[in-house]
Structures are given as C-alpha cells and as structure tokens.
Coordinates of N, CA, C and O in Angstrom, one line a residue:
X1 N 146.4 100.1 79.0 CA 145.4 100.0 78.0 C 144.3 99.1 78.5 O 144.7 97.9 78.6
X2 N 143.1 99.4 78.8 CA 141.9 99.0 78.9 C 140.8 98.8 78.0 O 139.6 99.2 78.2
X3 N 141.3 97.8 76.6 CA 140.6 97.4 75.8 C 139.5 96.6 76.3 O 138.8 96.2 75.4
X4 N 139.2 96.2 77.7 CA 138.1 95.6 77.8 C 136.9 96.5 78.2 O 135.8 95.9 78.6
X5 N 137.0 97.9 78.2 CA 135.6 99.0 78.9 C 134.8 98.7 78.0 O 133.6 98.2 78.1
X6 N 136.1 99.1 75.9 CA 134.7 98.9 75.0 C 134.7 97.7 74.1 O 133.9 97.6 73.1
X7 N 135.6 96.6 74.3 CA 135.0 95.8 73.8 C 133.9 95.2 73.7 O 133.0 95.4 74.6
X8 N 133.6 94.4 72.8 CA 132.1 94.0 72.3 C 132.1 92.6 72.6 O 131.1 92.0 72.4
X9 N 133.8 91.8 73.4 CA 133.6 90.6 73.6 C 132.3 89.9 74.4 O 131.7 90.4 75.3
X10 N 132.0 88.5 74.0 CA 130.4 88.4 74.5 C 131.1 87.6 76.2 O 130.2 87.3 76.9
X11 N 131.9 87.5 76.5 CA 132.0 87.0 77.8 C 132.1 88.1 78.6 O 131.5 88.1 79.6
X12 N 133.0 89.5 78.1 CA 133.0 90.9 79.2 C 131.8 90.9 79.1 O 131.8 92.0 79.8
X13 N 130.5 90.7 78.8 CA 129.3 91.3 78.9 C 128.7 91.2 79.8 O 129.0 90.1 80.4
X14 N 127.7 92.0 80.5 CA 127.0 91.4 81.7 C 125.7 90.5 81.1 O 125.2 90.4 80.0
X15 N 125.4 90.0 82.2 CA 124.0 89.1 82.0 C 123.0 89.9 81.9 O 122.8 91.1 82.3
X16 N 122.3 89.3 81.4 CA 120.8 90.6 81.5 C 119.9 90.3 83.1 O 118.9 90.9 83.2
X17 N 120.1 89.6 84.1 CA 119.9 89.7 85.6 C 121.0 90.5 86.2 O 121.0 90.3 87.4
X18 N 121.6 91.4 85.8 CA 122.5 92.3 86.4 C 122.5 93.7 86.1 O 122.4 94.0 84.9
X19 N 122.7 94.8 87.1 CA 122.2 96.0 86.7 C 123.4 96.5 86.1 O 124.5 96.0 86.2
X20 N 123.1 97.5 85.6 CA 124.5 98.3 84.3 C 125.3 99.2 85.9 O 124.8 100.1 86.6
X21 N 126.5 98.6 85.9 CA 127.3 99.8 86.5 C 127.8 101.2 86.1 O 127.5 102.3 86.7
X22 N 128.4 101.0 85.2 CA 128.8 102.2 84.0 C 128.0 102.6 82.9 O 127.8 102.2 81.8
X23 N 127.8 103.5 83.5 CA 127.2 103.9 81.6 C 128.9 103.9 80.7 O 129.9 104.5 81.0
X24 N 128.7 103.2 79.8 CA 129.5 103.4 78.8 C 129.3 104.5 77.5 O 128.4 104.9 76.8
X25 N 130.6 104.8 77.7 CA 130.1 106.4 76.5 C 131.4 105.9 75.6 O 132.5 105.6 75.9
X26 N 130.7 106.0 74.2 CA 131.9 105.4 73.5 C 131.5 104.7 72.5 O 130.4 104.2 72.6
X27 N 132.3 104.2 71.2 CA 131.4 103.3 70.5 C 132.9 102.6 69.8 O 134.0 103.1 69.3
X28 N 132.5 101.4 69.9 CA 133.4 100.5 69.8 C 133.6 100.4 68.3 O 132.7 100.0 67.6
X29 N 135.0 100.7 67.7 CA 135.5 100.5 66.2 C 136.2 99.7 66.2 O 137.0 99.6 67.1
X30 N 136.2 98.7 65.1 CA 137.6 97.9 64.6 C 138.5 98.5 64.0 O 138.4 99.6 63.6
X31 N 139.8 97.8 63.9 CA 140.2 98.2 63.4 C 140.4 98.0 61.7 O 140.4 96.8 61.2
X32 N 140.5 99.1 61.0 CA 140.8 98.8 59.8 C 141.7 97.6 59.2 O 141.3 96.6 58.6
X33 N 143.4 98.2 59.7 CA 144.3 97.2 59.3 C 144.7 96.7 60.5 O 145.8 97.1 60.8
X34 N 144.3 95.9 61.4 CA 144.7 95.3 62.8 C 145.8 94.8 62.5 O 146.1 94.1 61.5
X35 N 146.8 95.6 63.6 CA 148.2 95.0 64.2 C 148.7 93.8 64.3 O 148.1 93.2 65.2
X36 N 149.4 93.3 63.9 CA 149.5 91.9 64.1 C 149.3 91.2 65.8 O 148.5 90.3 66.2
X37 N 150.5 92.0 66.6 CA 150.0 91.8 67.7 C 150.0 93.2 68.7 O 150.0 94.4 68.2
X38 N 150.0 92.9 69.9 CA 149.5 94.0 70.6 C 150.8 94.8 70.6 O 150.6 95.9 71.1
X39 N 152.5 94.6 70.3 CA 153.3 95.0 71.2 C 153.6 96.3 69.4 O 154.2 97.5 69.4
X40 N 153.2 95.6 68.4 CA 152.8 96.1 67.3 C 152.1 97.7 67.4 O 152.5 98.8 67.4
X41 N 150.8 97.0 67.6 CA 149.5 98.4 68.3 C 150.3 99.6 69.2 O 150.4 100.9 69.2
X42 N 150.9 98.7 70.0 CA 151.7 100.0 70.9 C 152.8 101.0 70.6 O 152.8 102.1 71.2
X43 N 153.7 100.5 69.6 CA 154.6 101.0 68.6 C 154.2 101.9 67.8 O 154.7 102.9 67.5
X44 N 152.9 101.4 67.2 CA 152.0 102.6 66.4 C 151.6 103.3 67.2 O 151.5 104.4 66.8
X45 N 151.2 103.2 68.2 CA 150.3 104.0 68.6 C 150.9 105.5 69.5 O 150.3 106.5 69.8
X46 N 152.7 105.0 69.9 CA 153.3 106.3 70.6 C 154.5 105.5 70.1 O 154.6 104.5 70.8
X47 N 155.3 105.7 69.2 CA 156.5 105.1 69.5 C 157.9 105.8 70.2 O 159.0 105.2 70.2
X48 N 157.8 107.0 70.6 CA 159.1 107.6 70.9 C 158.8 107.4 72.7 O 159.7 107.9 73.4
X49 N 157.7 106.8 73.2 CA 157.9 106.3 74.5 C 157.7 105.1 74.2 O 157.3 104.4 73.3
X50 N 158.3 104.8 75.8 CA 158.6 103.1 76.0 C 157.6 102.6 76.9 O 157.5 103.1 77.9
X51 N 156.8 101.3 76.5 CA 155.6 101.2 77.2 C 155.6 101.0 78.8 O 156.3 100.1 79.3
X52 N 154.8 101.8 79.4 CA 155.2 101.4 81.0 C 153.8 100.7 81.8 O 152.9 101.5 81.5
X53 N 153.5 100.1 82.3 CA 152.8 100.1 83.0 C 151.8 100.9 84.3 O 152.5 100.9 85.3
X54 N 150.8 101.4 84.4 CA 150.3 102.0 85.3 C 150.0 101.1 86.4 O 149.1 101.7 87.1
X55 N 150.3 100.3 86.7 CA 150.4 99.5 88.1 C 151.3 99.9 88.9 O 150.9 100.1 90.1
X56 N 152.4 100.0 88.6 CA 153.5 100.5 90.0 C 153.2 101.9 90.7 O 153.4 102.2 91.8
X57 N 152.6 102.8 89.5 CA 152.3 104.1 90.0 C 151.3 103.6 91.1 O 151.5 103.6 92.3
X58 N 150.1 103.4 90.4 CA 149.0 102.9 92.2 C 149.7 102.0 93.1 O 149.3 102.1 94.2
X59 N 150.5 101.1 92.9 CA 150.8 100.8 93.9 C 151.5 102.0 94.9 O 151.5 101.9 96.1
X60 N 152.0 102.7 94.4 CA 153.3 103.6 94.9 C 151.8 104.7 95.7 O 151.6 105.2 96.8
X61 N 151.4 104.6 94.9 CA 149.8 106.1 95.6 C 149.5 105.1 96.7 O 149.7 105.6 97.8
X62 N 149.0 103.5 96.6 CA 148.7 103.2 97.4 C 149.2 102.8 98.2 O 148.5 102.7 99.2
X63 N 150.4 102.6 98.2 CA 151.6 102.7 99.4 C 151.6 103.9 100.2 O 151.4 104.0 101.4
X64 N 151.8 105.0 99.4 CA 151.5 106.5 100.2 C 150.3 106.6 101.1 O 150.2 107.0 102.3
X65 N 149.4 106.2 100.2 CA 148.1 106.5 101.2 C 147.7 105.7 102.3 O 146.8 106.1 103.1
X66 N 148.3 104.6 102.4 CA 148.6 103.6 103.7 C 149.2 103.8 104.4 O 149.1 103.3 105.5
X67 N 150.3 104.6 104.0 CA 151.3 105.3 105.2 C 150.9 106.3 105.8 O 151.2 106.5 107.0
X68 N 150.0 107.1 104.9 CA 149.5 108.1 105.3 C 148.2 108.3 106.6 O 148.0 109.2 107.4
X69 N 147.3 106.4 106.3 CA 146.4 106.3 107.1 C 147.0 106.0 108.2 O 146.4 106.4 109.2
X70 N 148.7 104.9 108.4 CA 149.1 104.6 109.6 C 149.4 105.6 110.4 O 149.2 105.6 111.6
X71 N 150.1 106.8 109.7 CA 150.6 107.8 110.9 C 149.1 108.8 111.4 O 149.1 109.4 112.4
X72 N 148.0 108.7 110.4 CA 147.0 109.3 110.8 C 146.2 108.5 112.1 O 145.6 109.1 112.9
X73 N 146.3 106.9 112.2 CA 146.0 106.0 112.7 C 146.7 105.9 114.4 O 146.2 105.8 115.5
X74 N 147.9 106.1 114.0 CA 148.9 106.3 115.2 C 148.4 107.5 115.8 O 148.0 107.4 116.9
X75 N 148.4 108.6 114.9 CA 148.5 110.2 115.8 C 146.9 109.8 116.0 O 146.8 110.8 115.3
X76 N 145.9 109.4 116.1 CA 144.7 109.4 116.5 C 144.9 108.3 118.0 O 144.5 108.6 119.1
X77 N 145.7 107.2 117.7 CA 146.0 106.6 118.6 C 146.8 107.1 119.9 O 146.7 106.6 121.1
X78 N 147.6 107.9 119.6 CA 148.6 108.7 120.9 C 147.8 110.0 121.3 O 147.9 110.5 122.3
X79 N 146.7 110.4 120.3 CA 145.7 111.5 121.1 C 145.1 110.8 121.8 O 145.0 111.2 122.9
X80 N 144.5 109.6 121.4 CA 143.3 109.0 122.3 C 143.8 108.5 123.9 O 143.3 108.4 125.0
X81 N 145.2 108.4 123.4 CA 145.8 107.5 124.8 C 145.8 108.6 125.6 O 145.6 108.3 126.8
X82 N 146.1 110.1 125.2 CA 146.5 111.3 125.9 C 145.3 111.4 126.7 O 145.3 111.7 127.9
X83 N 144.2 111.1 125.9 CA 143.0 112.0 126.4 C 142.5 110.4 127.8 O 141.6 110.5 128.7
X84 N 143.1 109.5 127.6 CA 142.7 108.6 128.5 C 143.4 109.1 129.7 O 142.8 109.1 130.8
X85 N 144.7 109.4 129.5 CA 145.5 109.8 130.5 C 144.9 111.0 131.2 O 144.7 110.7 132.4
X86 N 144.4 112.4 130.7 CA 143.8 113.3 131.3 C 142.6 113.1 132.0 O 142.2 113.7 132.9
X87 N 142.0 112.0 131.2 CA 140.3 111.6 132.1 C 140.9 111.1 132.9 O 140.6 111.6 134.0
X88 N 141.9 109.8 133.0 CA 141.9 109.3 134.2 C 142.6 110.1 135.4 O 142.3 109.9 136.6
X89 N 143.7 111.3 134.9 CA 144.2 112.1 136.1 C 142.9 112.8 136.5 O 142.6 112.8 137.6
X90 N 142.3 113.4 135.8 CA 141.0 114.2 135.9 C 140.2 113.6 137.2 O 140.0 114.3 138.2
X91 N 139.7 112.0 136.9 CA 138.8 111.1 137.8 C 139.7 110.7 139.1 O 139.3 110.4 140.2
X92 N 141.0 110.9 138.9 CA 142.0 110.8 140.4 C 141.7 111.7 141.5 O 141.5 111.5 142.7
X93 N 141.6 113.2 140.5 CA 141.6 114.3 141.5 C 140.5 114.5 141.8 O 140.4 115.1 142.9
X94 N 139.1 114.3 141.1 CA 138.0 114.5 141.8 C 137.6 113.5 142.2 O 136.4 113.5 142.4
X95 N 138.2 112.3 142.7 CA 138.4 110.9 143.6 C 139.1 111.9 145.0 O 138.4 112.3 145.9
X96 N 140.2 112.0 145.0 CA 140.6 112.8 146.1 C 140.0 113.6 146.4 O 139.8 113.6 147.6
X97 N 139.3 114.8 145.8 CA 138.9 116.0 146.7 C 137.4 115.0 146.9 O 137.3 114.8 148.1
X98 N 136.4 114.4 146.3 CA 135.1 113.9 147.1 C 135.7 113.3 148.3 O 135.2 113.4 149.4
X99 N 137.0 112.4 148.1 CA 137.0 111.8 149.5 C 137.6 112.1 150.8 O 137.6 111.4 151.8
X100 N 138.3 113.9 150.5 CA 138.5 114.6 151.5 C 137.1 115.2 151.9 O 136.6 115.2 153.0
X101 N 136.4 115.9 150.5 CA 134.9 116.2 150.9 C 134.3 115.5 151.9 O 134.0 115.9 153.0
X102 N 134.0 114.0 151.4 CA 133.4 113.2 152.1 C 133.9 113.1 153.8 O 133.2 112.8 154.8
X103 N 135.1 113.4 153.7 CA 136.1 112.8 155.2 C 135.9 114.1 156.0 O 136.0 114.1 157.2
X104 N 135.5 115.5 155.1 CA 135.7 116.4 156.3 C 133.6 116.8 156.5 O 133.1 117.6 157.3
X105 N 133.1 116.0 155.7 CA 131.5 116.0 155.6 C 131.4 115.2 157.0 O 130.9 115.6 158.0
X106 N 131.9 113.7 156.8 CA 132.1 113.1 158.0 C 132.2 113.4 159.3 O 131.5 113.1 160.3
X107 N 133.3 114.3 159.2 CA 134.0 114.8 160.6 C 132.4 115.3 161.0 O 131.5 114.8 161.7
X108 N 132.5 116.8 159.9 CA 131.4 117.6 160.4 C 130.0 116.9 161.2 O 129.6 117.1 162.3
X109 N 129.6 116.1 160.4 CA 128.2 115.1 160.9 C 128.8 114.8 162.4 O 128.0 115.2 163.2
X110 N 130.3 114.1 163.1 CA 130.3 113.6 164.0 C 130.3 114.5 165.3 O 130.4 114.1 166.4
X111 N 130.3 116.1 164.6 CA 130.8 117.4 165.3 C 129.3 117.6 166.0 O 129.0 117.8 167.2
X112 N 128.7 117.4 165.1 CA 127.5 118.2 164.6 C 126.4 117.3 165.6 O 125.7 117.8 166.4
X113 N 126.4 115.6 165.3 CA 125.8 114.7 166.7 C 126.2 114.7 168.1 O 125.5 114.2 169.0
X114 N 127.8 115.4 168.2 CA 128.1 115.4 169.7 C 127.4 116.5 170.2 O 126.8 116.6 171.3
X115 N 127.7 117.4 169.3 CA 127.1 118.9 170.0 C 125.9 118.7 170.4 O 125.5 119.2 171.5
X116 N 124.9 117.8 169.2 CA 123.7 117.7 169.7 C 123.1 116.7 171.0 O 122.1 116.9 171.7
X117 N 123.9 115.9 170.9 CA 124.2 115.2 172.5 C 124.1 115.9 173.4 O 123.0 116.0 174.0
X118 N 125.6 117.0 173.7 CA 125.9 117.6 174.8 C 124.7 118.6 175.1 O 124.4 119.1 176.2
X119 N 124.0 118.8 173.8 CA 122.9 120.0 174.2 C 121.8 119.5 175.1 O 121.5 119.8 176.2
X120 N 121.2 118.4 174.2 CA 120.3 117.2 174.8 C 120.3 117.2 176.2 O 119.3 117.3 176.9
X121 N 121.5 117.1 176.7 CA 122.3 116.4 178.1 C 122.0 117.9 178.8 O 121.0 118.1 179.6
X122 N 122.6 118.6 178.5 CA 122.3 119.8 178.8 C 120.8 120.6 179.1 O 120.4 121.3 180.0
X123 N 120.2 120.1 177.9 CA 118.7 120.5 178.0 C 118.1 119.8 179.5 O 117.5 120.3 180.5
X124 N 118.5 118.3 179.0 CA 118.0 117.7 180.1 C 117.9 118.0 181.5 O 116.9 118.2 182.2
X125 N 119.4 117.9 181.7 CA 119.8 118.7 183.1 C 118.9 119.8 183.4 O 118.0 120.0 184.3
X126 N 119.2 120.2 182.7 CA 118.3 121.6 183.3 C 116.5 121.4 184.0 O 116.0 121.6 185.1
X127 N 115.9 120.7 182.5 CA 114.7 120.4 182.8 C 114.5 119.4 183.9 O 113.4 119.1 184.3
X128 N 115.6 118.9 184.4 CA 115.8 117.4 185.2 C 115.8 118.5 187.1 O 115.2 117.9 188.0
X129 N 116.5 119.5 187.4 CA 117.4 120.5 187.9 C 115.4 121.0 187.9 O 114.6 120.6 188.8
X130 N 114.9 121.7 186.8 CA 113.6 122.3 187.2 C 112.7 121.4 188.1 O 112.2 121.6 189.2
X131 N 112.6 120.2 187.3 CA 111.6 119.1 187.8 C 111.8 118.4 189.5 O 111.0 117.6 190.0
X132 N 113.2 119.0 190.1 CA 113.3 118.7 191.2 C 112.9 120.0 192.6 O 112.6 119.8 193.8
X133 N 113.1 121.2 191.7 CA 113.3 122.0 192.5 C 111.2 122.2 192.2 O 110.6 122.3 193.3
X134 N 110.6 122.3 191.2 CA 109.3 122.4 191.8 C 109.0 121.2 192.4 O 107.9 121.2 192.9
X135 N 109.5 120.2 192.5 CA 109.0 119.0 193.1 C 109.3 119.1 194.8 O 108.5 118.6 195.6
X136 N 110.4 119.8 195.2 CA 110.7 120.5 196.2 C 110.0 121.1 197.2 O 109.8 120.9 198.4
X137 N 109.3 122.7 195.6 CA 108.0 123.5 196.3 C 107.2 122.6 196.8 O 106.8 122.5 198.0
X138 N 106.8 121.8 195.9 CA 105.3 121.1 195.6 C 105.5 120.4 197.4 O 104.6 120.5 198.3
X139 N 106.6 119.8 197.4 CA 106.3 119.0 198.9 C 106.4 120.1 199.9 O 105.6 120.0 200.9
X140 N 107.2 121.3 199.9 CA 107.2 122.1 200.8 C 105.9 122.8 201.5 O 105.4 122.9 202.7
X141 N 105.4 123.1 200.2 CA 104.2 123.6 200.2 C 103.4 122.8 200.9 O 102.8 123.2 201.9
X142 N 103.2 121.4 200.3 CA 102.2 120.5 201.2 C 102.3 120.7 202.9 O 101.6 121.1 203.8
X143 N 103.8 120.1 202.9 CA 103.8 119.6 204.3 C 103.4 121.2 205.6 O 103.0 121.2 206.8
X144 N 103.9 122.3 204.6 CA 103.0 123.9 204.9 C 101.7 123.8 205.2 O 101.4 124.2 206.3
X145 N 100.8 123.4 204.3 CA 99.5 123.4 204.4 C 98.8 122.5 205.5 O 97.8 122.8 206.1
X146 N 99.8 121.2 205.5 CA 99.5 120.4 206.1 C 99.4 120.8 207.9 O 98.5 120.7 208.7
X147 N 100.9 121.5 207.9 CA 100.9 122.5 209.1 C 100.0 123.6 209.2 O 99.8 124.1 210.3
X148 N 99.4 124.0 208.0 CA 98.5 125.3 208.4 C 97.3 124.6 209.1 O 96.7 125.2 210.0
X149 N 96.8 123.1 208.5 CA 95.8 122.7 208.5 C 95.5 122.3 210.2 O 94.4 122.3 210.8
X150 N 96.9 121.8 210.7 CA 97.1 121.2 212.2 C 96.6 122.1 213.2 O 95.8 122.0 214.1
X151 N 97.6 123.4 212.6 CA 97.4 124.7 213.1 C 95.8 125.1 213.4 O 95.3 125.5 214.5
X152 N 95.3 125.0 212.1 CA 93.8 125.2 212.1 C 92.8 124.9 212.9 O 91.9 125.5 213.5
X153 N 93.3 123.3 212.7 CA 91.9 122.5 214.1 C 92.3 122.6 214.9 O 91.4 122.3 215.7
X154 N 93.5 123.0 215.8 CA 94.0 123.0 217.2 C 93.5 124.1 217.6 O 92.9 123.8 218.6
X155 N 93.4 125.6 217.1 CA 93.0 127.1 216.8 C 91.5 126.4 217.2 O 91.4 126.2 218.4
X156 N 90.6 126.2 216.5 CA 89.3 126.0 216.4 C 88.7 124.6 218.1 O 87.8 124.6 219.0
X157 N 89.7 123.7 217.8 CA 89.2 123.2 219.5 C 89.6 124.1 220.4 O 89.2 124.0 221.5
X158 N 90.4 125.1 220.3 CA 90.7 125.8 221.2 C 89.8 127.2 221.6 O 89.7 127.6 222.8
X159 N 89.3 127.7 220.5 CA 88.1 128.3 220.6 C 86.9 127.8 221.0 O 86.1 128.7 221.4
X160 N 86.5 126.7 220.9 CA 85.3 126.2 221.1 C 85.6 125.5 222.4 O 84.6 124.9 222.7
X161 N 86.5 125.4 223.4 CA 86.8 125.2 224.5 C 87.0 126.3 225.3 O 87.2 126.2 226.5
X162 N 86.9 127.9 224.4 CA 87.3 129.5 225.1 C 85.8 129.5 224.8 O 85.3 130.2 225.6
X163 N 84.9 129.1 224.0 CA 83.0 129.6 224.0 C 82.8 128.5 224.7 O 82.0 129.1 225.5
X164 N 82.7 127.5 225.1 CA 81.9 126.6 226.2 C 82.3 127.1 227.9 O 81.5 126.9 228.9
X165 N 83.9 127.7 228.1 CA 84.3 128.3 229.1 C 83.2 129.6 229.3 O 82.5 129.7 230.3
X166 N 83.3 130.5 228.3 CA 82.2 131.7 228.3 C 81.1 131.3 228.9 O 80.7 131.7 230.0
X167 N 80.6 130.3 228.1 CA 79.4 129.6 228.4 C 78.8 129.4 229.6 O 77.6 129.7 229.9
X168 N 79.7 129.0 230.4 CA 79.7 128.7 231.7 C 79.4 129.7 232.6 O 78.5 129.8 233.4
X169 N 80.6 130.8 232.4 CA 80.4 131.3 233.3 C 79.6 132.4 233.2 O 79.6 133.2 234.1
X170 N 78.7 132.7 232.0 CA 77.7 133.5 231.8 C 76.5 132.8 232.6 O 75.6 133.4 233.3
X171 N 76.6 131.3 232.2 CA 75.4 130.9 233.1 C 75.6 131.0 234.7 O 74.6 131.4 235.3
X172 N 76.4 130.8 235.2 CA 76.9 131.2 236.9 C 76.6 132.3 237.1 O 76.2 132.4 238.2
X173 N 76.5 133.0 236.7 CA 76.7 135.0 237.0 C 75.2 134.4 236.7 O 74.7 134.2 237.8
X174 N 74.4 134.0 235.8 CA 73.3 134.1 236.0 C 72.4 133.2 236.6 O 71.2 133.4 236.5
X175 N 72.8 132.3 237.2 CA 72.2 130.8 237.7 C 72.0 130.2 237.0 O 72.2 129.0 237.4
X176 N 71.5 130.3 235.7 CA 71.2 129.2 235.1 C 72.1 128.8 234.2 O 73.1 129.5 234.0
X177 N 71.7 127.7 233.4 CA 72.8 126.8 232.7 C 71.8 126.6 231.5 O 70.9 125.8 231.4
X178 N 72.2 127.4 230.7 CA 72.1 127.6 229.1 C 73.2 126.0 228.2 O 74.2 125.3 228.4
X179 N 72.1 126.2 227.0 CA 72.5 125.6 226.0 C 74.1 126.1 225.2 O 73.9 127.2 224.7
X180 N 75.6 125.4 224.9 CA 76.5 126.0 225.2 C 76.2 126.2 223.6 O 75.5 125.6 222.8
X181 N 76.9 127.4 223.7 CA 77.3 128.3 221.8 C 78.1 127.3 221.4 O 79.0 126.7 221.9
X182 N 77.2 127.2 219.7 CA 78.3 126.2 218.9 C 79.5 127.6 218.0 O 79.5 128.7 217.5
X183 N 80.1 126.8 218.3 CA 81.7 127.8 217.4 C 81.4 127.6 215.9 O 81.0 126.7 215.2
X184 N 81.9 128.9 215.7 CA 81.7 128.8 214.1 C 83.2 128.4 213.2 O 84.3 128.7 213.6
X185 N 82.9 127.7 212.3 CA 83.8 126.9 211.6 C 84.7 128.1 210.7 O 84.2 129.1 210.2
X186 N 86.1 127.8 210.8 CA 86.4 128.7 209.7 C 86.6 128.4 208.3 O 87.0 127.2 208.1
X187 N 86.3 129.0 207.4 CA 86.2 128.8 206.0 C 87.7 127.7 205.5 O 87.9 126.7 204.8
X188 N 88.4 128.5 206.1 CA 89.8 127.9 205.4 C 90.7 126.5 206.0 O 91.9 126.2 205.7
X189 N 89.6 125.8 207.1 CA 89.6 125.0 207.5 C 89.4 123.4 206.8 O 88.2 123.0 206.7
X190 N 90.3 122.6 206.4 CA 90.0 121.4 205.9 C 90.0 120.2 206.8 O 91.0 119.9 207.5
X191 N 89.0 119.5 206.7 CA 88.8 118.4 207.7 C 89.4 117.1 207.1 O 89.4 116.1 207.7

C-alpha cells in the first residue's frame, strides 16, 4: 500500500523550485469512517488474504535479474577472452609466415646481389679482356706503321741515290754534268 502517491500530506509535497515527476492521476478522498488503525483498514479492505508484503517479491526479481546479468556478464566475459585467444593465435601465425616471408625475401635480395656481382665481374672481365686486346691492335698497329714509315724513308734515300746515280751517268755519256733530279716524295710518307 502506497498511501503516499495521493496523499495530500504537506511534507510529501514537492517544493515549488522542483519540477513535477509524475503526473498524478487520481483525486485524493477521505475517508468517511477512518479505521482505527492501519492493520484495521487492511482487514476491511481483503480480509480472506493475509497481508504480504511486495518487497521480497522484488527482491527475489531482483535477485533473478542479477543473476541473470552475472552469467550474461560471464558468458560476454569467456567470449571476449575466446576472441583474445583467436586474435592473438591469428597475430602468431601472421608473425610467423611475415617472418618466413621476410627470411626467404632476405635470402632472395642476397641471391639476387651476388648474381649481380658475379655479372658485374663478369661484365667487367670481358670489357677489361676487350680493352687489352684493342690496346694490343692499337700498339701493333703502331709499331707496323712505325715499320712502314722506316721502310718508307730508307725506299725514298734509296731512290734518290738510284736518280743522282742516273744522273751521273747520263751526264758522262754526255760530257756534261747537269743539275741532279730532285726525287719525288711519296704521299704516304711521314717525316
């Protein structure tokens, strides 16, 4: 019994600085012949039940429903732990395969700088192998020319000592002694 929703007592009242929570619906009566006391009121009021209190019932709801948040609370608690468990096996195994990734990315890169070493080396060689063998020609060739050139002026005094010989003895057959023929130079002659 909640005779205080409609009583008209002036202390249940609110203050007039406070806003109305409930509308109250209802209009508060006296009673005619008031009960002497309350246990009176309740006898008239149902007497073939025995007055019980509505407090144990809410407690008992609210006992239920607290039990009900703990196993809700729990089973949220053993999902969550589950799902920690699967992220962290989850972050194990893609820990292991990046760091096999990573270890055979590694290898690869160290595969991948020797080869380009050995090509290098290789390249080298070769161009190293070219740069000797025209360096080779290059001298061959000179010390050739150099011979062609020896060749050349020895050719050329030796001609110009076969026209001053001429020389001579054209002037004998004729008595007289002529101015001797100059030899002609050959083009491919370097001095």
């Amino acid at each position: 019994m909640e005779f205080t929703k409609l009583s008209s007592y002036q202390n249940w009242k609110q203050s007039s600085g406070q806003a109305v929570v409930i509308d109250r619906k209802g209009e508060y009566k006296e009673f005619r012949n008031p009960p002497s006391d309350v246990h009176a009121y309740l006898i008239k009021a149902d007497s073939s039940r025995s007055i019980r209190s509505s407090i144990p019932n809410e407690i008992r709801n609210a006992k239920l429903s607290a039990d009900n948040a703990a196993r809700s609370a729990t089973d949220a608690a053993q999902s969550a732990e589950n799902a920690v468990g699967r992220i962290t096996q989850f972050a194990d195994e893609t820990d292991k395969k990046l760091t096999q990734s990573q270890q055979k990315f590694a290898l690869g890169s160290v595969v991948v700088v020797v080869l380009s070493i050995i090509a290098i080396v290789v390249s080298s060689w070769g161009l190293v192998g070219l740069f000797l063998s025209t360096s080779d020609y290059l001298n061959n060739t000179r010390e050739k020319n150099f011979d062609h050139t020896q060749r050349i002026q020895s050719l050329e005094k030796q001609i110009q000592e076969l026209n001053k010989r001429i020389d001579e003895l054209e002037n004998s057959k004729r008595g007289t002694v002529q101015k001797p023929a100059t030899p002609k130079v050959s083009s491919t002659a370097t001095p």
